[in-house]
Amino acid sequence: MIELKNVHFSYGEKPVLQNITFSVSSSESVVIMGPSGSGKSTILRLILGLECPQHGEILFDDENIATMKEKHKREIRKAIGMVFQDGALFDSLSVWENVGYYLLEHTRLSDEEIGRKAVEMLGFVGLNADEIIDKLPEHLSGGMQRRVAIGRALLSTNPRVMLYDEPTTGLDPQSAENVCNLIRKLQSEKSISTIVVTHQIADAIGLADRFVVIYAGELVFDGNLEQLRDSDDQRVRDFLAPFKSSFGEVAEKKFVG
Amino acid sequence: MPLLRVFNRWLKNFASETQELFFFSLKMILALFRRPFYIPETMEQLYILGFGSLYLVVLTGIFAGQGFALAFSTELADFGAKNYLGRIIAISIIRELGPVLTALMIAARVASGITAEIGAMKTSNQIDAMIAFGIDPIRKVAVPRFIALILMVPALTIICDFISLLGAWIIAIFISHITSTVYWSAVFERLVFGNLFVGILKPIVFSFIIAFVACYKGFSSEGGTKGVGRATTESVVLSSITILVVNFFITKVVFSLIKGYL
């Protein structure tokens, strides 16, 4: 479904990604991990066509996003939902306007109809619409903002792929758990392919079918949990070392579960 | 040698930024004529940029007009030419002071606001979110502000001109002791095609400058809140300096082209 082939990307003369190759198949969930500044979020931006690689191909259903015209990219983006870091909600719009943003911009539906759909979507993402529907994003907690952002991405285009950039960073454990549960719910109920960028090991283990580890712009690991745990690549071990205890504990739970 | 290297780097950066600004401006102009047209956003900007800047333009106009009138009336009195105060005031305000002062005030108030707003949207990924939802941020965010500036800068300049003439009239009556009739007939004598043309042409050109610079600086801001602050300062400085430089060239060109109508 999505395939990156030998992707190189740099900001000016500073290389960010080098020779990245991996794929995500339909209904699969891939977690991209790696230290801060390793280029994880850039991969999501490349898939969404917000950046163009200097070399390589980014294929979506065998079409190369990297060489597409903007008009064609817009069509492809309809099949991709993106939840940005910190939600990226439109701060001058209320919650219902945020959730119904795509419909407000691209359809002729009435405000009442869009509001009704927004209420339904807020319910789906586990929020009480009556309490927050007319509030501005700044009046919501971090966890609520992420869920509104997920609702916005879902209502907009009915996506086949969801991209999450650090969906639980900065959230308290309960809110992070709620967001992870919602991502799992989407995977199981809507069969949506998922790519999650995170450095929260516990969340990654709970969400991933497969793991990709990026280290200093290079892909150093692509495999499942067992292979990740047993990896003898020093860079993977270095990255996992600080989380060793929690990694063992959570991984154990997953295996037992 | 290091100095030469620094100069070389500065020159390269300058050329690259000028090129980017040029292409960005071109995109904004093309976007003006492409659907969808964001009418509610444009109306909102007309109100914010136009009505919101009115008090600033009125205050500036009245005190600038009075200051000019005071300075000129003393000088003209020495030559026994106080009756010409209206002519000098009309020429200097309509051709130069009105357009430049209004544009500088709007650059300070509006350009900074536009850059900060767009820069903040970019920093918080709202611009990327728009693109992800199939919306062209130039059309949605920049064009309504561009249209509002094109319409409002000339309108505010006309208001500023009128208020400045009124301010100068107060000085003419109460300090220079010129009669109203003498003052206004001297003013109307200089309200000829050439002066009015320059007085309208300049704010239109200045509105383009403010819109291009403010939006470009907002969209190209980098480096979080610090970067937005830097972009905002650069936006005001660059638009103000460009306005003053372009003002000189317009005056020079217009003088040579339509001298007979001035």
Coordinates of C-alpha atoms in Angstrom, one line a residue:
Chain A
M1 CA 0.0 0.0 0.0
I2 CA 2.7 2.4 1.0
E3 CA 6.3 1.8 0.0
L4 CA 9.4 3.9 0.5
K5 CA 12.3 2.9 -1.8
N6 CA 15.8 4.3 -1.2
V7 CA 14.6 7.6 0.0
H8 CA 17.1 10.4 0.7
F9 CA 16.1 13.7 2.1
S10 CA 18.0 16.7 3.3
Y11 CA 17.2 20.2 4.5
G12 CA 19.6 22.3 2.5
E13 CA 22.9 20.7 2.9
K14 CA 22.0 18.8 6.1
P15 CA 21.1 15.2 5.4
V16 CA 18.0 14.1 7.4
L17 CA 17.2 10.7 5.9
Q18 CA 19.5 8.3 3.9
N19 CA 18.5 5.3 1.9
I20 CA 15.2 4.6 3.7
T21 CA 13.3 1.5 2.4
F22 CA 10.3 -0.1 4.0
S23 CA 6.7 -0.8 3.3
V24 CA 3.3 -0.8 5.0
S25 CA 0.6 -3.2 3.8
S26 CA -3.1 -2.9 4.1
S27 CA -4.5 -2.9 7.7
E28 CA -1.0 -3.2 9.0
S29 CA 0.3 -1.1 11.9
V30 CA 3.9 0.1 11.8
V31 CA 5.6 2.0 14.6
I32 CA 8.6 4.2 13.7
M33 CA 10.9 4.7 16.6
G34 CA 14.1 6.4 17.1
P35 CA 15.9 9.2 19.1
S36 CA 14.7 12.8 18.8
G37 CA 16.0 14.4 15.6
S38 CA 16.5 11.1 13.8
G39 CA 14.1 12.0 11.0
K40 CA 11.0 10.0 12.1
S41 CA 8.5 12.8 11.6
T42 CA 10.0 13.7 8.3
I43 CA 9.0 10.3 7.0
L44 CA 5.4 11.1 7.7
R45 CA 5.7 14.5 6.0
L46 CA 7.2 12.7 3.0
I47 CA 4.4 10.2 2.8
L48 CA 1.8 13.1 3.0
G49 CA 3.7 14.9 0.2
L50 CA 4.5 17.9 2.4
E51 CA 8.2 17.4 1.5
C52 CA 9.8 16.0 -1.5
P53 CA 12.8 13.6 -1.3
Q54 CA 16.0 14.4 -3.3
H55 CA 16.2 10.7 -4.3
G56 CA 14.0 7.7 -4.1
E57 CA 10.4 6.8 -4.5
I58 CA 7.4 7.1 -2.1
L59 CA 4.7 4.8 -3.5
F60 CA 1.0 4.9 -2.5
D61 CA -0.9 2.2 -4.3
D62 CA 2.0 2.1 -6.8
E63 CA 1.8 5.8 -7.6
N64 CA 4.9 7.9 -6.8
I65 CA 4.0 10.7 -4.5
A66 CA 7.5 12.2 -4.8
T67 CA 7.0 13.2 -8.5
M68 CA 3.3 14.0 -8.4
K69 CA 1.8 17.5 -9.1
E70 CA 0.2 19.2 -6.2
K71 CA -3.3 18.7 -7.7
H72 CA -2.8 14.9 -7.8
K73 CA -1.3 14.9 -4.3
R74 CA -4.5 16.5 -3.0
E75 CA -6.4 13.4 -4.4
I76 CA -4.0 11.0 -2.7
R77 CA -4.2 12.9 0.6
K78 CA -7.9 12.2 0.7
A79 CA -7.0 8.6 1.5
I80 CA -4.5 9.6 4.2
G81 CA -5.4 11.0 7.6
M82 CA -2.8 12.8 9.6
V83 CA -2.7 13.5 13.3
F84 CA 0.1 16.1 13.8
Q85 CA 2.2 16.5 16.9
D86 CA 0.2 18.4 19.5
G87 CA -2.9 18.0 17.3
A88 CA -2.4 21.1 15.2
L89 CA -6.0 22.1 15.7
F90 CA -7.1 25.4 14.2
D91 CA -6.9 27.6 17.3
S92 CA -9.4 30.2 16.1
L93 CA -12.1 27.6 15.3
S94 CA -14.4 25.8 17.8
V95 CA -14.2 22.1 18.3
W96 CA -17.1 21.3 15.9
E97 CA -15.6 23.5 13.2
N98 CA -12.3 21.7 13.7
V99 CA -13.8 18.3 13.4
G100 CA -16.0 19.3 10.5
Y101 CA -13.3 21.3 8.8
Y102 CA -13.0 19.2 5.7
L103 CA -16.7 19.1 5.2
L104 CA -17.0 22.9 5.8
E105 CA -14.4 23.6 3.2
H106 CA -15.2 21.0 0.5
T107 CA -18.9 20.2 0.7
R108 CA -22.1 22.1 0.5
L109 CA -23.6 20.5 3.7
S110 CA -25.3 22.8 6.0
D111 CA -23.7 23.8 9.3
E112 CA -26.4 21.8 11.2
E113 CA -25.6 18.6 9.2
I114 CA -21.8 19.1 9.7
G115 CA -22.4 19.8 13.4
R116 CA -24.4 16.5 13.7
K117 CA -21.6 14.6 12.0
A118 CA -19.1 16.2 14.3
V119 CA -21.1 15.2 17.4
E120 CA -21.2 11.6 16.1
M121 CA -17.4 11.6 15.5
L122 CA -16.7 13.1 18.9
G123 CA -18.7 10.3 20.4
F124 CA -16.7 7.8 18.4
V125 CA -13.4 9.1 19.7
G126 CA -14.8 9.0 23.3
L127 CA -15.5 12.6 24.0
N128 CA -18.7 14.1 25.4
A129 CA -19.7 16.4 22.6
D130 CA -22.2 18.4 24.7
E131 CA -19.4 19.6 26.9
I132 CA -16.9 20.7 24.4
I133 CA -18.5 21.2 21.0
D134 CA -18.4 25.0 21.1
K135 CA -15.2 25.4 23.0
L136 CA -11.9 26.6 21.5
P137 CA -9.0 24.0 21.4
E138 CA -7.1 26.0 24.0
H139 CA -9.8 25.2 26.5
L140 CA -9.3 21.4 26.1
S141 CA -6.8 19.2 27.8
G142 CA -3.9 17.7 25.8
G143 CA -5.5 14.3 25.6
M144 CA -8.8 15.8 24.4
Q145 CA -7.0 17.8 21.7
R146 CA -5.4 14.7 20.3
R147 CA -8.7 12.9 20.2
V148 CA -10.4 15.9 18.5
A149 CA -7.5 15.8 16.0
I150 CA -8.1 12.1 15.3
G151 CA -11.8 12.8 14.9
R152 CA -11.0 15.6 12.5
A153 CA -8.7 13.3 10.4
L154 CA -11.4 10.6 10.3
L155 CA -14.4 12.8 9.5
S156 CA -12.4 14.6 6.8
T157 CA -11.6 12.0 4.2
N158 CA -12.6 8.5 5.5
P159 CA -8.9 7.6 5.3
R160 CA -7.4 4.2 4.4
V161 CA -4.2 5.1 6.2
M162 CA -3.7 7.1 9.4
L163 CA -0.4 8.8 10.2
Y164 CA 0.2 9.7 13.9
D165 CA 3.1 12.0 14.8
E166 CA 3.9 11.5 18.5
P167 CA 0.3 11.0 19.5
T168 CA 0.9 10.5 23.2
T169 CA 3.9 12.8 23.8
G170 CA 3.2 15.2 26.7
L171 CA 0.1 13.4 27.9
D172 CA -0.5 12.0 31.3
P173 CA -0.6 8.1 31.5
Q174 CA -4.4 7.9 31.5
S175 CA -4.8 10.2 28.5
A176 CA -2.0 8.4 26.6
E177 CA -3.8 5.1 27.3
N178 CA -7.1 6.6 26.0
V179 CA -5.4 7.8 22.8
C180 CA -3.7 4.4 22.3
N181 CA -7.0 2.6 22.8
L182 CA -8.6 4.8 20.2
I183 CA -5.8 4.1 17.7
R184 CA -6.3 0.3 18.3
K185 CA -10.1 0.7 18.0
L186 CA -9.6 2.4 14.6
Q187 CA -7.3 -0.4 13.4
S188 CA -9.7 -3.1 14.4
E189 CA -13.1 -1.5 13.5
K190 CA -12.2 0.3 10.3
S191 CA -9.2 -1.8 9.1
I192 CA -7.1 1.3 8.7
S193 CA -3.4 1.0 8.0
T194 CA -1.5 2.9 10.7
I195 CA 1.9 4.5 10.9
V196 CA 2.8 5.8 14.3
V197 CA 5.9 7.9 15.1
T198 CA 6.8 7.7 18.8
H199 CA 9.6 7.2 21.2
Q200 CA 7.3 5.9 23.9
I201 CA 8.3 2.3 24.0
A202 CA 5.2 1.1 26.0
D203 CA 2.8 2.7 23.5
A204 CA 4.8 1.4 20.6
I205 CA 4.6 -2.2 21.8
G206 CA 0.9 -1.9 22.4
L207 CA 0.2 -0.5 18.9
A208 CA 2.7 -2.1 16.5
D209 CA 2.5 -5.2 14.2
R210 CA 6.0 -4.2 13.1
F211 CA 8.7 -1.8 14.2
V212 CA 11.0 0.4 12.2
V213 CA 13.9 2.1 14.1
I214 CA 15.5 5.2 12.6
Y215 CA 18.9 6.2 13.9
A216 CA 20.6 9.4 12.6
G217 CA 18.6 9.3 9.4
E218 CA 19.3 5.6 8.7
L219 CA 16.9 2.7 9.0
V220 CA 18.6 0.4 11.4
F221 CA 15.8 -2.1 12.1
D222 CA 12.6 -3.4 10.5
G223 CA 10.9 -6.3 12.1
N224 CA 8.5 -7.6 14.8
L225 CA 8.7 -7.4 18.6
E226 CA 10.7 -10.6 19.1
Q227 CA 13.3 -9.5 16.5
L228 CA 13.5 -6.1 18.1
R229 CA 14.1 -7.6 21.5
D230 CA 16.8 -9.9 20.2
S231 CA 18.4 -7.4 17.8
D232 CA 22.2 -7.4 18.1
D233 CA 22.5 -4.1 16.2
Q234 CA 24.4 -1.8 18.6
R235 CA 22.4 1.3 17.6
V236 CA 19.1 -0.5 18.3
R237 CA 20.4 -1.7 21.7
D238 CA 21.7 1.9 22.5
F239 CA 18.2 3.3 21.7
L240 CA 16.4 0.6 23.8
A241 CA 18.9 0.6 26.7
P242 CA 17.2 3.4 28.7
F243 CA 13.8 1.6 28.4
K244 CA 15.2 -1.8 29.1
S245 CA 13.2 -2.5 32.3
S246 CA 9.9 -1.2 30.9
F247 CA 10.6 -2.8 27.5
G248 CA 10.9 -6.2 29.1
E249 CA 7.9 -5.8 31.3
V250 CA 5.5 -4.5 28.5
A251 CA 6.9 -7.0 26.0
E252 CA 6.3 -9.8 28.4
K253 CA 2.7 -8.7 28.9
K254 CA 2.2 -8.6 25.1
F255 CA 3.7 -12.0 24.6
V256 CA 1.7 -13.5 27.5
G257 CA -1.4 -11.6 26.4
Chain B
M1 CA 39.5 37.2 3.2
P2 CA 37.0 36.2 5.9
L3 CA 35.2 39.5 5.3
L4 CA 34.9 38.7 1.6
R5 CA 33.5 35.3 2.5
V6 CA 31.0 36.9 4.8
F7 CA 30.0 39.3 2.2
N8 CA 29.7 36.5 -0.4
R9 CA 27.4 34.5 1.9
W10 CA 25.3 37.6 2.6
L11 CA 25.0 38.3 -1.1
K12 CA 24.0 34.7 -1.8
N13 CA 21.3 34.8 1.0
F14 CA 20.0 38.1 -0.2
A15 CA 19.7 36.8 -3.8
S16 CA 18.1 33.6 -2.7
E17 CA 15.6 35.4 -0.4
T18 CA 14.8 38.0 -3.1
Q19 CA 14.1 35.2 -5.6
E20 CA 11.9 33.3 -3.1
L21 CA 10.0 36.5 -2.3
F22 CA 9.5 37.1 -6.0
F23 CA 8.1 33.6 -6.7
F24 CA 5.9 33.8 -3.6
S25 CA 4.5 37.1 -4.7
L26 CA 3.8 35.6 -8.1
K27 CA 1.9 32.7 -6.5
M28 CA -0.2 35.2 -4.5
I29 CA -1.1 37.2 -7.6
L30 CA -2.1 34.0 -9.5
A31 CA -4.1 32.8 -6.5
L32 CA -6.1 36.0 -6.6
F33 CA -7.8 34.8 -9.7
R34 CA -8.3 31.1 -8.8
R35 CA -11.2 29.4 -7.1
P36 CA -12.3 28.9 -4.4
F37 CA -12.8 32.5 -3.3
Y38 CA -12.9 32.9 0.5
I39 CA -15.5 35.7 0.7
P40 CA -16.2 35.5 4.5
E41 CA -12.5 35.5 5.3
T42 CA -12.0 38.5 3.0
M43 CA -14.8 40.4 4.6
E44 CA -13.4 39.7 8.1
Q45 CA -9.9 40.9 7.0
L46 CA -11.5 44.1 5.4
Y47 CA -13.0 44.8 8.8
I48 CA -9.8 43.9 10.8
L49 CA -7.3 45.7 8.6
G50 CA -9.5 48.6 7.6
F51 CA -11.7 49.5 10.5
G52 CA -9.1 48.4 13.0
S53 CA -6.5 50.7 11.5
L54 CA -8.8 53.7 11.3
Y55 CA -8.0 55.3 14.7
L56 CA -4.3 55.0 14.0
V57 CA -4.6 56.7 10.6
V58 CA -6.8 59.5 12.0
L59 CA -4.5 60.2 14.9
T60 CA -1.4 60.1 12.6
G61 CA -3.1 62.3 10.0
I62 CA -4.3 65.0 12.3
F63 CA -1.0 65.5 14.1
A64 CA 1.1 65.2 11.0
G65 CA -1.0 67.8 9.2
Q66 CA -0.8 70.1 12.1
G67 CA 2.9 69.7 12.5
F68 CA 3.5 70.4 8.8
A69 CA 1.2 73.4 8.8
L70 CA 3.0 74.8 11.9
A71 CA 6.5 74.4 10.3
F72 CA 5.5 75.8 6.9
S73 CA 3.4 78.7 8.1
T74 CA 6.4 80.1 10.1
E75 CA 8.7 79.8 7.0
L76 CA 6.1 81.2 4.6
A77 CA 5.3 84.2 6.9
D78 CA 9.0 85.3 6.6
F79 CA 8.4 85.7 2.8
G80 CA 4.9 87.1 3.2
A81 CA 3.5 84.1 1.5
K82 CA 1.2 82.6 4.2
N83 CA -1.7 82.5 1.8
Y84 CA 0.2 79.7 -0.1
L85 CA 0.1 77.4 3.0
G86 CA -2.9 75.5 1.6
R87 CA -1.1 74.7 -1.7
I88 CA 2.1 73.4 0.0
I89 CA 0.1 71.4 2.5
A90 CA -2.1 69.9 -0.3
I91 CA 0.9 68.9 -2.4
S92 CA 3.0 67.5 0.4
I93 CA 0.1 65.6 2.0
I94 CA -1.6 64.2 -1.1
R95 CA 1.6 63.3 -2.9
E96 CA 3.9 62.2 -0.1
L97 CA 2.9 62.4 3.5
G98 CA -0.6 60.8 3.3
P99 CA 0.4 57.7 1.3
V100 CA 3.8 57.1 3.1
L101 CA 2.5 57.7 6.6
T102 CA -0.6 55.6 6.1
A103 CA 1.5 52.8 4.6
L104 CA 4.1 52.9 7.4
M105 CA 1.4 52.9 10.0
I106 CA -0.3 49.9 8.4
A107 CA 3.0 48.2 7.9
A108 CA 3.7 48.6 11.6
R109 CA 0.2 47.4 12.7
V110 CA -0.9 45.0 10.1
A111 CA 2.2 43.6 8.6
S112 CA 3.4 42.6 12.0
G113 CA 0.0 41.0 12.8
I114 CA -0.1 39.1 9.5
T115 CA 3.4 37.7 9.9
A116 CA 2.9 36.8 13.5
E117 CA -0.4 35.1 12.8
I118 CA 0.8 33.1 9.8
G119 CA 4.1 32.3 11.6
A120 CA 2.3 31.0 14.6
M121 CA 0.0 28.8 12.4
K122 CA 3.1 27.4 10.7
T123 CA 4.9 26.7 14.0
S124 CA 1.9 24.9 15.3
N125 CA 1.5 22.8 12.1
Q126 CA -1.8 24.4 11.2
I127 CA -0.6 25.3 7.8
D128 CA 0.5 21.7 7.2
A129 CA -2.9 20.6 8.5
M130 CA -4.6 22.8 5.9
I131 CA -2.5 21.3 3.1
A132 CA -3.3 17.8 4.5
F133 CA -7.0 18.6 4.1
G134 CA -6.6 19.7 0.5
I135 CA -6.6 23.5 1.2
D136 CA -4.1 25.9 -0.4
P137 CA -3.0 28.0 2.5
I138 CA -2.0 30.9 0.1
R139 CA -5.5 31.1 -1.1
K140 CA -7.1 30.6 2.2
V141 CA -4.8 32.7 4.4
A142 CA -2.8 35.1 2.3
V143 CA -5.2 36.1 -0.5
P144 CA -8.0 37.5 1.8
R145 CA -5.4 39.7 3.5
F146 CA -4.0 40.7 0.2
I147 CA -7.4 41.8 -1.1
A148 CA -8.2 43.6 2.1
L149 CA -4.9 45.5 1.9
I150 CA -5.4 46.4 -1.8
L151 CA -8.8 47.9 -0.9
M152 CA -8.1 49.3 2.5
V153 CA -4.7 51.0 2.1
P154 CA -6.0 53.5 -0.6
A155 CA -9.2 54.1 1.4
L156 CA -7.3 54.8 4.6
T157 CA -4.9 57.0 2.7
I158 CA -7.8 59.1 1.4
I159 CA -9.0 59.4 5.0
C160 CA -5.5 60.2 6.2
D161 CA -5.2 62.9 3.5
F162 CA -8.5 64.5 4.5
I163 CA -7.8 64.4 8.2
S164 CA -4.3 65.9 7.7
L165 CA -5.8 68.7 5.6
L166 CA -8.3 69.3 8.4
G167 CA -5.5 69.3 11.0
A168 CA -3.5 71.8 8.9
W169 CA -6.7 73.9 8.5
I170 CA -7.0 74.3 12.3
I171 CA -3.4 75.6 12.4
A172 CA -4.1 77.9 9.4
I173 CA -7.1 79.4 11.2
F174 CA -6.0 79.7 14.8
I175 CA -2.2 80.1 14.6
S176 CA -1.4 81.4 11.1
H177 CA -4.6 83.5 11.0
I178 CA -5.5 82.7 7.4
T179 CA -9.1 82.7 6.5
S180 CA -10.9 79.4 5.7
T181 CA -11.6 80.5 2.2
V182 CA -8.0 81.4 1.4
Y183 CA -6.8 78.1 2.8
W184 CA -9.4 75.8 1.1
S185 CA -9.2 77.6 -2.2
A186 CA -5.4 77.1 -2.2
V187 CA -5.9 73.4 -1.3
F188 CA -8.4 72.9 -4.1
E189 CA -6.1 74.6 -6.6
R190 CA -3.6 71.7 -6.1
L191 CA -6.2 68.9 -6.3
V192 CA -5.4 68.3 -9.9
F193 CA -5.3 65.0 -11.8
G194 CA -1.5 64.5 -11.5
N195 CA -1.5 64.9 -7.7
L196 CA -4.6 62.8 -7.2
F197 CA -3.2 60.1 -9.5
V198 CA 0.1 59.9 -7.5
G199 CA -1.9 60.0 -4.3
I200 CA -3.8 56.9 -5.3
L201 CA -1.1 55.0 -7.2
K202 CA 1.3 55.0 -4.3
P203 CA -1.0 53.4 -1.7
I204 CA -2.0 50.7 -4.2
V205 CA 1.7 49.9 -4.8
F206 CA 2.4 50.0 -1.0
S207 CA -0.5 47.6 -0.3
F208 CA 1.2 45.1 -2.6
I209 CA 4.5 45.5 -0.8
I210 CA 2.9 45.1 2.7
A211 CA 1.0 42.0 1.6
F212 CA 3.9 40.3 -0.1
V213 CA 6.4 40.9 2.6
A214 CA 4.1 40.2 5.5
C215 CA 2.7 36.9 4.1
Y216 CA 6.1 35.8 2.8
K217 CA 7.8 36.4 6.1
G218 CA 5.0 34.5 7.9
F219 CA 5.1 31.5 5.6
S220 CA 8.9 31.3 5.7
S221 CA 9.3 31.8 9.4
E222 CA 11.3 29.0 11.1
G223 CA 12.6 28.3 14.6
G224 CA 9.5 28.3 16.9
T225 CA 8.3 31.3 18.8
K226 CA 11.7 33.0 18.6
G227 CA 11.6 32.5 14.8
V228 CA 8.1 34.0 14.6
G229 CA 9.3 37.1 16.6
R230 CA 12.3 37.5 14.3
A231 CA 10.1 37.2 11.2
T232 CA 7.7 39.7 12.6
T233 CA 10.4 42.3 13.2
E234 CA 11.9 41.6 9.7
S235 CA 8.5 42.0 8.2
V236 CA 8.0 45.5 9.6
V237 CA 11.5 46.6 8.8
L238 CA 11.6 45.3 5.3
S239 CA 8.1 46.5 4.3
S240 CA 8.8 50.0 5.8
I241 CA 12.2 50.4 4.1
T242 CA 10.8 49.1 0.8
I243 CA 7.9 51.5 1.0
L244 CA 10.3 54.5 1.5
V245 CA 12.6 53.3 -1.4
V246 CA 9.7 52.6 -3.8
N247 CA 8.0 55.9 -2.8
F248 CA 11.1 57.8 -4.0
F249 CA 11.2 55.9 -7.3
I250 CA 7.5 56.4 -7.9
T251 CA 7.8 60.1 -7.3
K252 CA 10.9 60.3 -9.6
V253 CA 9.2 58.3 -12.4
V254 CA 5.8 60.1 -12.1
F255 CA 7.6 63.5 -12.1
S256 CA 9.3 62.7 -15.4
L257 CA 6.2 61.1 -17.0
I258 CA 3.3 63.4 -16.0
K259 CA 5.0 66.6 -15.1
G260 CA 2.5 68.6 -17.0
Y261 CA -0.4 67.4 -14.9
L262 CA 1.1 68.1 -11.5

